[in-house]
Structure formats: structure tokens, C-alpha cells
CSV table of C-alpha atoms and ligand atoms in Angstrom, one decimal:
chain,number,residue,atom,x,y,z
A,1,MET,CA,110.8,95.8,-38.7
A,2,ALA,CA,113.1,93.2,-39.6
A,3,ILE,CA,112.5,90.8,-42.1
A,4,LYS,CA,112.3,87.9,-40.1
A,5,ASP,CA,109.2,89.3,-38.4
A,6,TYR,CA,107.4,88.7,-41.8
A,7,ILE,CA,108.0,85.1,-41.8
A,8,ARG,CA,106.6,82.2,-39.9
A,9,GLN,CA,109.9,80.7,-38.8
A,10,ARG,CA,108.6,77.2,-37.6
A,11,TYR,CA,107.9,76.3,-41.3
A,12,PHE,CA,111.3,77.0,-42.3
A,13,PRO,CA,113.6,75.6,-43.9
A,14,GLN,CA,111.7,75.9,-46.9
A,15,MET,CA,110.7,73.1,-49.4
A,16,TRP,CA,111.9,74.9,-52.5
A,17,CYS,CA,114.6,73.0,-54.3
A,18,PRO,CA,118.3,74.6,-53.8
A,19,GLY,CA,118.6,77.1,-56.8
A,20,CYS,CA,115.1,77.9,-57.2
A,21,GLY,CA,114.3,81.5,-57.8
A,22,HIS,CA,111.0,81.5,-55.8
A,23,GLY,CA,113.0,82.1,-52.5
A,24,ILE,CA,114.3,85.2,-54.1
A,25,ILE,CA,111.0,86.1,-54.9
A,26,LEU,CA,109.4,86.0,-51.4
A,27,ASN,CA,112.7,88.0,-50.0
A,28,ALA,CA,111.9,90.7,-52.8
A,29,LEU,CA,108.2,90.8,-51.5
A,30,LEU,CA,109.1,91.0,-47.7
A,31,ARG,CA,111.5,93.6,-48.5
A,32,ALA,CA,108.5,95.5,-50.3
A,33,VAL,CA,106.2,95.1,-47.8
A,34,ASP,CA,108.8,96.2,-45.1
A,35,GLU,CA,109.7,99.2,-47.2
A,36,LEU,CA,106.1,100.7,-47.4
A,37,GLY,CA,106.2,100.2,-43.9
A,38,LEU,CA,102.7,98.2,-44.3
A,39,ASP,CA,101.2,96.6,-41.1
A,40,LYS,CA,101.4,92.9,-41.8
A,41,ASN,CA,98.1,92.4,-40.0
A,42,ASN,CA,96.3,94.5,-42.8
A,43,ILE,CA,97.9,92.2,-45.4
A,44,VAL,CA,96.2,88.9,-46.7
A,45,MET,CA,97.8,86.7,-49.2
A,46,THR,CA,95.7,83.7,-50.8
A,47,SER,CA,97.3,81.2,-53.1
A,48,GLY,CA,96.6,78.1,-55.0
A,49,ILE,CA,98.4,74.9,-55.5
A,50,GLY,CA,102.3,74.6,-56.6
A,51,CYS,CA,105.5,75.3,-55.4
A,52,SER,CA,104.9,79.1,-55.4
A,53,ALA,CA,101.7,78.9,-53.9
A,54,ARG,CA,103.7,77.4,-50.7
A,55,ILE,CA,104.6,81.0,-50.2
A,56,SER,CA,101.7,81.7,-48.3
A,57,GLY,CA,102.7,79.1,-45.7
A,58,TYR,CA,106.3,81.0,-45.1
A,59,VAL,CA,104.9,84.7,-44.7
A,60,ASP,CA,103.5,86.1,-41.5
A,61,PHE,CA,100.5,87.6,-43.0
A,62,HIS,CA,96.8,86.4,-42.9
A,63,SER,CA,96.8,83.7,-45.3
A,64,LEU,CA,94.7,81.5,-47.3
A,65,HIS,CA,96.2,78.2,-49.2
A,66,THR,CA,93.4,77.2,-51.2
A,67,LEU,CA,92.6,75.3,-54.6
A,68,HIS,CA,94.9,75.0,-57.4
A,69,GLY,CA,94.0,78.0,-59.9
A,70,ARG,CA,91.5,79.4,-57.4
A,71,ALA,CA,93.6,81.9,-55.4
A,72,LEU,CA,92.4,85.1,-57.2
A,73,ALA,CA,88.5,83.9,-56.7
A,74,PHE,CA,89.5,83.6,-52.8
A,75,ALA,CA,91.1,86.9,-53.1
A,76,THR,CA,88.2,88.6,-54.6
A,77,GLY,CA,85.8,87.3,-51.4
A,78,VAL,CA,88.1,88.5,-49.1
A,79,LYS,CA,88.4,91.9,-51.0
A,80,LEU,CA,84.6,92.4,-51.3
A,81,SER,CA,84.0,91.6,-47.6
A,82,LYS,CA,87.0,93.7,-46.6
A,83,PRO,CA,88.1,96.4,-48.9
A,84,GLU,CA,90.5,98.1,-46.6
A,85,LEU,CA,92.8,95.2,-46.8
A,86,THR,CA,95.8,94.6,-49.1
A,87,LEU,CA,95.5,91.4,-51.1
A,88,LEU,CA,98.8,89.8,-52.3
A,89,VAL,CA,98.0,86.8,-54.9
A,90,PRO,CA,101.1,85.0,-55.7
A,91,MET,CA,100.9,82.3,-58.3
A,92,GLY,CA,102.3,79.6,-60.5
A,93,ASP,CA,102.2,80.1,-64.2
A,94,GLY,CA,100.1,77.2,-64.3
A,95,ASP,CA,98.3,78.3,-61.4
A,96,ALA,CA,97.9,81.5,-62.7
A,97,LEU,CA,97.3,81.0,-66.3
A,98,ALA,CA,96.1,77.3,-67.3
A,99,ILE,CA,93.9,75.7,-64.5
A,100,GLY,CA,93.5,79.7,-63.0
A,101,GLY,CA,93.4,81.6,-66.7
A,102,ASN,CA,90.0,82.7,-66.6
A,103,HIS,CA,89.9,83.9,-63.0
A,104,PHE,CA,93.3,85.7,-64.1
A,105,ILE,CA,91.4,87.1,-67.2
A,106,HIS,CA,88.1,88.4,-65.1
A,107,SER,CA,90.2,89.5,-62.2
A,108,ALA,CA,92.1,92.1,-64.6
A,109,ARG,CA,88.8,92.6,-66.5
A,110,ARG,CA,87.0,93.8,-63.5
A,111,ASN,CA,90.1,95.7,-62.5
A,112,ILE,CA,89.5,94.4,-58.9
A,113,ASP,CA,92.2,96.0,-56.4
A,114,MET,CA,94.8,93.5,-55.5
A,115,THR,CA,98.2,92.7,-56.6
A,116,ALA,CA,98.8,89.3,-59.0
A,117,ILE,CA,102.6,87.9,-58.7
A,118,VAL,CA,103.0,85.2,-61.6
A,119,MET,CA,106.0,83.2,-60.0
A,120,ASN,CA,106.6,82.3,-63.7
A,121,ASN,CA,109.4,79.3,-64.0
A,122,ARG,CA,107.6,78.0,-67.4
A,123,ILE,CA,106.9,74.3,-65.9
A,124,TYR,CA,104.8,72.7,-63.3
A,125,GLY,CA,107.2,72.8,-61.0
A,126,MET,CA,105.3,71.2,-58.1
A,127,THR,CA,104.2,67.9,-59.8
A,128,GLY,CA,107.5,67.2,-61.2
A,129,GLY,CA,108.1,69.0,-64.7
A,130,GLN,CA,105.0,69.0,-67.0
A,131,TYR,CA,104.9,71.6,-69.6
A,132,SER,CA,102.9,74.5,-69.1
A,133,PRO,CA,101.1,77.2,-71.2
A,134,LEU,CA,103.7,79.2,-70.7
A,135,SER,CA,106.8,76.8,-71.5
A,136,GLY,CA,106.9,77.5,-75.1
A,137,PRO,CA,107.6,75.5,-78.3
A,138,GLY,CA,111.0,73.4,-78.3
A,139,LYS,CA,111.3,72.5,-74.7
A,140,LYS,CA,111.9,69.3,-73.1
A,141,ALA,CA,109.6,68.2,-70.1
A,142,THR,CA,108.4,65.1,-68.6
A,143,THR,CA,104.9,65.1,-70.6
A,144,ALA,CA,107.0,66.1,-73.7
A,145,PRO,CA,110.2,64.0,-73.8
A,146,TYR,CA,110.6,64.7,-77.6
A,147,THR,CA,110.0,68.5,-77.0
A,148,THR,CA,106.6,70.7,-76.9
A,149,ILE,CA,104.9,71.9,-79.9
A,150,ASP,CA,102.7,74.4,-78.5
A,151,LYS,CA,103.1,78.2,-78.7
A,152,ASP,CA,103.3,80.3,-75.5
A,153,PHE,CA,101.6,83.4,-75.2
A,154,ASP,CA,102.7,87.0,-73.4
A,155,VAL,CA,102.1,87.3,-70.2
A,156,VAL,CA,102.1,91.3,-70.2
A,157,LYS,CA,100.5,91.5,-73.1
A,158,LEU,CA,97.4,89.5,-72.0
A,159,SER,CA,97.2,91.3,-68.9
A,160,VAL,CA,96.9,94.5,-70.6
A,161,ALA,CA,94.3,93.0,-72.9
A,162,ALA,CA,92.6,91.9,-70.1
A,163,GLY,CA,92.2,95.4,-68.3
A,164,ALA,CA,95.0,95.2,-65.9
A,165,THR,CA,95.7,98.6,-64.8
A,166,PHE,CA,99.4,97.9,-63.6
A,167,VAL,CA,101.5,95.3,-65.4
A,168,ALA,CA,105.2,95.0,-64.8
A,169,ARG,CA,107.8,92.0,-65.7
A,170,SER,CA,111.1,91.2,-64.0
A,171,THR,CA,113.3,88.3,-63.2
A,172,ALA,CA,114.6,86.6,-59.9
A,173,TYR,CA,118.0,87.6,-61.2
A,174,HIS,CA,117.1,91.3,-61.1
A,175,VAL,CA,116.0,91.4,-57.2
A,176,LEU,CA,116.2,95.3,-56.8
A,177,GLU,CA,114.0,96.1,-59.9
A,178,CYS,CA,111.5,93.1,-58.5
A,179,ILE,CA,111.0,95.1,-54.9
A,180,ASP,CA,110.5,98.2,-56.9
A,181,PHE,CA,107.8,97.2,-59.0
A,182,LEU,CA,106.1,94.9,-56.3
A,183,LYS,CA,106.2,98.3,-54.5
A,184,LYS,CA,104.5,99.9,-57.1
A,185,ALA,CA,102.2,97.2,-57.7
A,186,ILE,CA,101.0,97.1,-54.1
A,187,ASN,CA,100.7,100.8,-54.0
A,188,HIS,CA,98.6,101.1,-57.0
A,189,LYS,CA,94.5,100.8,-56.6
A,190,GLY,CA,93.5,98.3,-58.9
A,191,PHE,CA,94.4,95.3,-60.5
A,192,SER,CA,98.4,95.0,-60.7
A,193,VAL,CA,100.6,92.1,-62.4
A,194,VAL,CA,103.9,91.6,-61.5
A,195,GLU,CA,105.1,88.7,-63.7
A,196,ILE,CA,108.6,87.4,-62.4
A,197,LEU,CA,110.5,84.9,-64.2
A,198,SER,CA,112.0,82.2,-61.7
A,199,GLN,CA,114.7,79.3,-62.5
A,200,TRP,CA,113.6,75.9,-62.2
A,201,PRO,CA,116.7,73.6,-61.1
A,202,TYR,CA,114.9,70.2,-61.1
A,203,VAL,CA,117.9,68.5,-61.5
A,204,LEU,CA,118.9,69.3,-57.8
A,205,TRP,CA,115.9,67.9,-56.4
A,206,THR,CA,116.6,66.0,-53.4
A,207,GLU,CA,115.0,62.3,-52.9
A,208,LYS,CA,113.0,63.7,-49.7
A,209,GLN,CA,111.5,66.6,-52.0
A,210,ARG,CA,110.6,63.7,-54.9
A,211,ARG,CA,109.0,61.4,-52.1
A,212,TRP,CA,107.0,64.8,-50.7
A,213,CYS,CA,105.6,65.3,-54.4
A,214,GLY,CA,104.3,61.7,-54.7
B,301,TPP,C1,92.5,70.9,-59.3
B,301,TPP,C2,94.1,70.4,-59.3
B,301,TPP,N1,94.6,69.9,-60.8
B,301,TPP,C3,95.8,69.3,-60.6
B,301,TPP,C4,96.5,69.6,-59.2
B,301,TPP,C5,97.9,69.2,-59.6
B,301,TPP,N2,99.2,70.2,-59.4
B,301,TPP,C6,99.4,70.7,-58.2
B,301,TPP,S1,100.4,71.9,-58.3
B,301,TPP,C7,100.3,71.9,-60.2
B,301,TPP,C8,101.0,72.6,-61.1
B,301,TPP,C9,102.1,73.5,-60.3
B,301,TPP,O1,102.7,74.4,-61.4
B,301,TPP,P1,102.6,75.8,-60.9
B,301,TPP,O2,101.1,76.2,-61.2
B,301,TPP,O3,103.3,76.6,-62.3
B,301,TPP,O4,103.7,76.5,-60.3
B,301,TPP,P2,105.0,75.6,-59.9
B,301,TPP,O5,104.9,74.7,-59.1
B,301,TPP,O6,105.8,75.8,-60.9
B,301,TPP,O7,105.6,77.0,-58.7
B,301,TPP,C10,99.3,70.6,-60.2
B,301,TPP,C11,99.0,70.6,-61.9
B,301,TPP,C12,96.0,70.2,-58.5
B,301,TPP,N3,96.5,70.1,-57.1
B,301,TPP,N4,94.9,70.5,-58.3
């Protein structure tokens, strides 16, 4: 299949800022699915809220665009009712590890067979740049004009400690590595986490996008 067969073209052009890493992650994910030869009718993507979570609108899989932080909870429900389906759960760092942190830890602890993709730009992108638990100290953000003082944590170490049985980290710059990790994660039976660092070029936002986010 061609990559365009995995997307809902009616929702394009997408709403991500020029230069944002999230589109590269979408591309890597579609290539991973294509290279694995998966039937798109057997794939379910659940997502919460955020720029990263918008990805579920762009893919031509079964998709649930749900509540901020709750993507893994919805994915768990789908998996319990239809275990034969492949579950893909893309989340922002805020979605996955701030509001959704408990769902993340306990999905890993239960080792539920699904792939969590943490699209980590270390900021709340969609709402305009509030710092997230992953921002780390010394970062400027709209909610930290004099820079942040809070520590961040290591997503990979957290995932391993919580019980995830496949964990990997890459960046939107390393596309081939991302494709490889995503393929391995999808093939893995159990809770797999792929953290992908993604750049956030807020300065490039257009007026239209600023208005769209209120
Ligand atoms: C319950 C709830 N709280 C807060 C929000 C507002 N909100 C929407 S997206 C978002 C943060 C998005 O950041 P992240 O998950 O890191 O994804 P990104 O946009 O950076 O890809 C927040 C706080 C919401 N929609 N629902």
C-alpha cells in the first residue's frame, strides 16, 4: 500500500506548526505499519487531547479521539473487548505523564498489549507553551517567564520501573531509527513504550493556529 492509503486526506493540510516534529512521527508510524504489512482495519488508535493527540484524526485506522490524559484507559477498554486488535496510543508528554501519569504507570504495570508512543516536546504545545513535568529546570515557558525550577524525570526509566516490557527512545531527527523502534514495539506482545523527542517551534505559529487554540 502507499502511505497515502493510511491517511484521511480530507483532514489535510494538518494543523501542526511548520517545523513541528509531530508530522515526522506520523510519517514514521505509517511507514512502520506499512513495513509490517498490517491490515489497517485491525488497528485501533486511541488518543487524548493535544497537538500530538490530533494524530488520530489523520490516520485511516479505527480511531478514538478522547479525553486529555485518558487515551490509555480507552485503549484498555478496546483491548479487553477485542484482544485481537492492534492498539496504538500516541500521547504528548503532558497527556501521557502529567494528567495521564497514573494511567501510564498502571497500564505498564499490567503489561497490557499495546504500543504507547510518547511524542515528547517537553511542553504543553496545544495550549500555547505551559511547562510540563518533562520540561526540566531552567526552561522558559509561558507559565515560567523567569524559567522553571522543577525537575523532570526519565520516561524510559519510569516505564521500565512501572513494568513496561519493551521500552525505547529516539527523536524526530532519527526517522529510520523511529521506524525500526515502532515496528519492534508494535510486534512486541505486552506494554511497549516508544518515547520520541519532538521539536516545538512555537515561534512559527500562524495567527490562524493561535486563534484555533483560543
Ligand atoms: C481535563 C483537561 N485539562 C486540560 C485541558 C487543556 N489541554 C488541552 S491540550 C493540553 C496539553 C497538551 O500538551 P501535551 O499533552 O504535551 O501535547 P502537545 O500539544 O504538546 O503535543 C492541555 C493542558 C483539557 N483539554 N482537558
